[in-house]
C-alpha cells in the first residue's frame, strides 16, 4: 500500500491471497493485469478507484469475490472465454458502460453487477446455469433481458430496480423468486 509511483501491476498466476486495500494509496495506478488462477481467498477491494484499465488473463477460470468492486473509472469489462464463474460483488458499483461475458460462463455470483448504473445491455451466455441474488439489481439502464434455456436458478432481486421493459425467459427456469423484478415499472 501507498506505493505512490506504481502505474501498473501484474498479479501472477500463483497468487492465492490479496488483502483488503493491498493497493490503497497507489494513486497513480491505472492498469491491472490479473493472471491469478488460484486466488479464491480475497478480502474485499484490493484495488483503488483510479484504475482505468483492467485486463483479466486468458487462463483465469474464476474471478474471486469483491475483486474489482467500486472501480469508477473502468469503461469496459471483458471477461475472457475460460472464465466459468464470477464470484460475489466482483464488479459491484463499477461504472463500466460495456460488459462482455465469457462464452463459457456458468455462474454469476450474488451482487456481481449490483449498482452498475451505466450498463445498458447484458448478453447472458447460453452456458450460464445460475444468476445470483441481486446480480443486476439497480443497473438502472438495462432495458431488455434474455435468460437462456440453460439457466436453472436466478436469485431474489436479480433484476430489481432496472429499466427492463422486456424479458425473455428460457425453458430451464422453473422458479422465479419473489422480487426478482421488483420495481421494474417499465415491464410490460
Tab-separated table of C-alpha atoms in Angstrom:
chain	number	residue	atom	x	y	z
A	1	UNK	CA	0.000	0.000	0.000
A	2	UNK	CA	0.956	3.647	-0.538
A	3	UNK	CA	3.282	2.995	-3.459
A	4	UNK	CA	2.767	6.388	-4.997
A	5	UNK	CA	4.708	5.761	-8.216
A	6	UNK	CA	3.252	2.424	-9.388
A	7	UNK	CA	1.190	2.908	-12.553
A	8	UNK	CA	0.527	-0.707	-13.479
A	9	UNK	CA	0.810	-4.124	-11.917
A	10	UNK	CA	0.537	-7.760	-12.934
A	11	UNK	CA	-0.864	-10.198	-10.412
A	12	UNK	CA	0.823	-13.519	-11.351
A	13	UNK	CA	-0.806	-16.920	-11.753
A	14	UNK	CA	0.150	-18.380	-8.376
A	15	UNK	CA	-1.126	-15.588	-6.104
A	16	UNK	CA	-3.740	-17.115	-3.801
A	17	UNK	CA	-4.422	-14.222	-1.438
A	18	UNK	CA	-4.761	-10.473	-1.932
A	19	UNK	CA	-5.576	-8.473	1.201
A	20	UNK	CA	-8.027	-5.647	1.798
A	21	UNK	CA	-6.649	-2.382	0.482
A	22	UNK	CA	-3.451	-4.071	-0.705
A	23	UNK	CA	-3.016	-1.287	-3.239
A	24	UNK	CA	-4.637	1.634	-1.432
A	25	UNK	CA	-2.612	4.801	-1.672
A	26	UNK	CA	-1.206	3.741	-5.039
A	27	UNK	CA	-2.986	6.730	-6.527
A	28	UNK	CA	-1.186	6.638	-9.873
A	29	UNK	CA	-2.056	3.010	-10.582
A	30	UNK	CA	-4.210	2.965	-13.693
A	31	UNK	CA	-3.746	-0.573	-15.015
A	32	UNK	CA	-4.058	-4.095	-13.588
A	33	UNK	CA	-3.358	-7.351	-15.383
A	34	UNK	CA	-4.961	-10.152	-13.329
A	35	UNK	CA	-3.478	-13.594	-14.112
A	36	UNK	CA	-4.126	-15.371	-10.804
A	37	UNK	CA	-5.757	-18.729	-11.377
A	38	UNK	CA	-5.719	-19.853	-7.726
A	39	UNK	CA	-6.912	-16.806	-5.813
A	40	UNK	CA	-10.149	-17.618	-4.074
A	41	UNK	CA	-9.237	-16.151	-0.738
A	42	UNK	CA	-9.717	-12.464	-1.261
A	43	UNK	CA	-10.596	-9.910	1.332
A	44	UNK	CA	-12.690	-7.111	-0.125
A	45	UNK	CA	-11.490	-4.472	-2.575
A	46	UNK	CA	-7.735	-4.739	-3.005
A	47	UNK	CA	-7.643	-2.127	-5.773
A	48	UNK	CA	-8.116	1.610	-5.705
A	49	UNK	CA	-10.662	3.672	-7.545
A	50	UNK	CA	-8.251	5.284	-10.027
A	51	UNK	CA	-7.875	2.189	-12.237
A	52	UNK	CA	-8.755	2.852	-15.863
A	53	UNK	CA	-7.696	-0.389	-17.496
A	54	UNK	CA	-8.458	-3.896	-16.334
A	55	UNK	CA	-7.196	-6.993	-18.109
A	56	UNK	CA	-8.095	-10.485	-16.972
A	57	UNK	CA	-5.695	-13.211	-18.102
A	58	UNK	CA	-6.778	-15.786	-20.671
A	59	UNK	CA	-6.242	-18.735	-18.261
A	60	UNK	CA	-8.401	-17.386	-15.432
A	61	UNK	CA	-11.454	-19.573	-14.746
A	62	UNK	CA	-12.741	-17.926	-11.561
A	63	UNK	CA	-12.881	-14.265	-10.554
A	64	UNK	CA	-12.912	-14.010	-6.734
A	65	UNK	CA	-15.363	-12.064	-4.563
A	66	UNK	CA	-15.016	-8.263	-4.392
A	67	UNK	CA	-12.011	-8.220	-6.735
A	68	UNK	CA	-12.925	-5.193	-8.838
A	69	UNK	CA	-15.791	-3.636	-6.893
A	70	UNK	CA	-16.305	0.131	-6.978
A	71	UNK	CA	-13.844	0.893	-9.755
A	72	UNK	CA	-15.381	4.077	-11.062
A	73	UNK	CA	-13.025	4.791	-13.977
A	74	UNK	CA	-13.344	1.473	-15.833
A	75	UNK	CA	-15.346	1.871	-19.042
A	76	UNK	CA	-15.243	-1.676	-20.445
A	77	UNK	CA	-15.189	-5.067	-18.727
A	78	UNK	CA	-14.229	-8.053	-20.860
A	79	UNK	CA	-14.422	-11.471	-19.214
A	80	UNK	CA	-12.139	-13.933	-21.083
A	81	UNK	CA	-13.647	-17.088	-22.520
A	82	UNK	CA	-12.165	-19.518	-19.971
A	83	UNK	CA	-13.918	-17.852	-17.023
A	84	UNK	CA	-16.623	-20.188	-15.745
A	85	UNK	CA	-17.564	-18.401	-12.539
A	86	UNK	CA	-17.702	-14.826	-11.335
A	87	UNK	CA	-17.771	-14.537	-7.532
A	88	UNK	CA	-19.913	-12.306	-5.326
A	89	UNK	CA	-19.700	-8.487	-5.510
A	90	UNK	CA	-16.925	-8.685	-8.144
A	91	UNK	CA	-17.951	-5.632	-10.187
A	92	UNK	CA	-20.384	-4.080	-7.718
A	93	UNK	CA	-20.590	-0.318	-8.117
A	94	UNK	CA	-18.347	-0.190	-11.203
A	95	UNK	CA	-19.194	2.489	-13.713
A	96	UNK	CA	-18.428	0.444	-16.823
A	97	UNK	CA	-20.682	1.005	-19.797
A	98	UNK	CA	-19.809	-2.208	-21.653
A	99	UNK	CA	-19.667	-5.745	-20.275
A	100	UNK	CA	-18.671	-8.707	-22.393
A	101	UNK	CA	-19.189	-12.015	-20.574
A	102	UNK	CA	-17.268	-15.241	-21.193
A	103	UNK	CA	-18.914	-17.641	-23.612
A	104	UNK	CA	-18.118	-20.460	-21.133
A	105	UNK	CA	-19.547	-18.698	-18.073
A	106	UNK	CA	-21.671	-20.958	-15.845
A	107	UNK	CA	-22.302	-18.971	-12.661
A	108	UNK	CA	-22.786	-15.279	-11.942
A	109	UNK	CA	-22.452	-14.655	-8.195
A	110	UNK	CA	-24.541	-12.607	-5.780
A	111	UNK	CA	-24.343	-8.819	-6.269
A	112	UNK	CA	-21.856	-9.278	-9.125
A	113	UNK	CA	-23.002	-6.204	-11.077
A	114	UNK	CA	-25.105	-4.624	-8.343
A	115	UNK	CA	-25.393	-0.851	-8.699
A	116	UNK	CA	-23.544	-0.677	-12.030
A	117	UNK	CA	-25.514	2.336	-13.173
A	118	UNK	CA	-24.061	2.712	-16.675
A	119	UNK	CA	-24.652	-0.792	-18.037
A	120	UNK	CA	-27.380	-0.706	-20.662
A	121	UNK	CA	-27.099	-4.166	-22.191
A	122	UNK	CA	-26.058	-7.585	-20.938
A	123	UNK	CA	-25.811	-10.639	-23.161
A	124	UNK	CA	-26.108	-13.612	-20.813
A	125	UNK	CA	-24.317	-16.547	-22.495
A	126	UNK	CA	-26.233	-19.772	-23.152
A	127	UNK	CA	-23.800	-21.637	-20.843
A	128	UNK	CA	-24.952	-19.789	-17.699
A	129	UNK	CA	-26.798	-22.025	-15.215
A	130	UNK	CA	-27.178	-19.723	-12.223
A	131	UNK	CA	-27.550	-15.975	-11.667
A	132	UNK	CA	-27.143	-14.896	-8.034
A	133	UNK	CA	-29.125	-12.734	-5.645
A	134	UNK	CA	-29.207	-9.077	-6.748
A	135	UNK	CA	-26.716	-9.856	-9.531
A	136	UNK	CA	-28.006	-6.981	-11.699
A	137	UNK	CA	-30.045	-5.078	-9.123
A	138	UNK	CA	-30.087	-1.319	-9.602
A	139	UNK	CA	-28.481	-1.488	-13.047
A	140	UNK	CA	-30.933	1.228	-13.923
A	141	UNK	CA	-30.165	1.392	-17.656
A	142	UNK	CA	-30.743	-2.272	-18.535
A	143	UNK	CA	-33.925	-2.387	-20.585
A	144	UNK	CA	-34.006	-5.888	-22.119
A	145	UNK	CA	-33.106	-9.234	-20.579
A	146	UNK	CA	-32.878	-12.645	-22.219
A	147	UNK	CA	-32.490	-15.522	-19.770
A	148	UNK	CA	-31.118	-18.507	-21.738
A	149	UNK	CA	-32.607	-22.029	-21.584
A	150	UNK	CA	-29.626	-23.314	-19.581
A	151	UNK	CA	-30.356	-21.012	-16.604
A	152	UNK	CA	-31.941	-23.071	-13.832
A	153	UNK	CA	-31.745	-20.581	-10.951
A	154	UNK	CA	-31.984	-16.841	-10.531
A	155	UNK	CA	-31.678	-15.150	-7.166
A	156	UNK	CA	-34.080	-12.842	-5.418
A	157	UNK	CA	-33.958	-9.235	-6.639
A	158	UNK	CA	-31.808	-10.445	-9.533
A	159	UNK	CA	-33.078	-7.728	-11.873
A	160	UNK	CA	-34.809	-5.429	-9.374
A	161	UNK	CA	-34.721	-1.676	-9.974
A	162	UNK	CA	-33.728	-1.969	-13.621
A	163	UNK	CA	-35.446	-0.243	-16.559
A	164	UNK	CA	-36.307	-3.579	-18.082
A	165	UNK	CA	-39.353	-3.476	-20.311
A	166	UNK	CA	-38.987	-6.882	-21.954
A	167	UNK	CA	-37.850	-10.231	-20.518
A	168	UNK	CA	-37.382	-13.466	-22.434
A	169	UNK	CA	-37.290	-16.394	-20.016
A	170	UNK	CA	-35.739	-19.649	-21.214
A	171	UNK	CA	-37.213	-23.103	-20.707
A	172	UNK	CA	-34.778	-24.162	-17.966
A	173	UNK	CA	-36.020	-21.738	-15.318
A	174	UNK	CA	-38.709	-23.337	-13.160
A	175	UNK	CA	-38.880	-20.892	-10.246
A	176	UNK	CA	-38.901	-17.113	-10.415
A	177	UNK	CA	-38.200	-15.950	-6.860
A	178	UNK	CA	-40.150	-13.201	-5.158
A	179	UNK	CA	-38.940	-9.730	-6.009
A	180	UNK	CA	-36.781	-10.904	-8.946
A	181	UNK	CA	-38.098	-7.991	-10.985
A	182	UNK	CA	-39.104	-5.761	-8.092
A	183	UNK	CA	-39.778	-2.141	-9.013
A	184	UNK	CA	-39.318	-2.706	-12.738
A	185	UNK	CA	-42.002	-0.195	-13.599
A	186	UNK	CA	-41.349	-0.431	-17.373
A	187	UNK	CA	-42.022	-4.170	-17.514
A	188	UNK	CA	-44.854	-4.980	-19.911
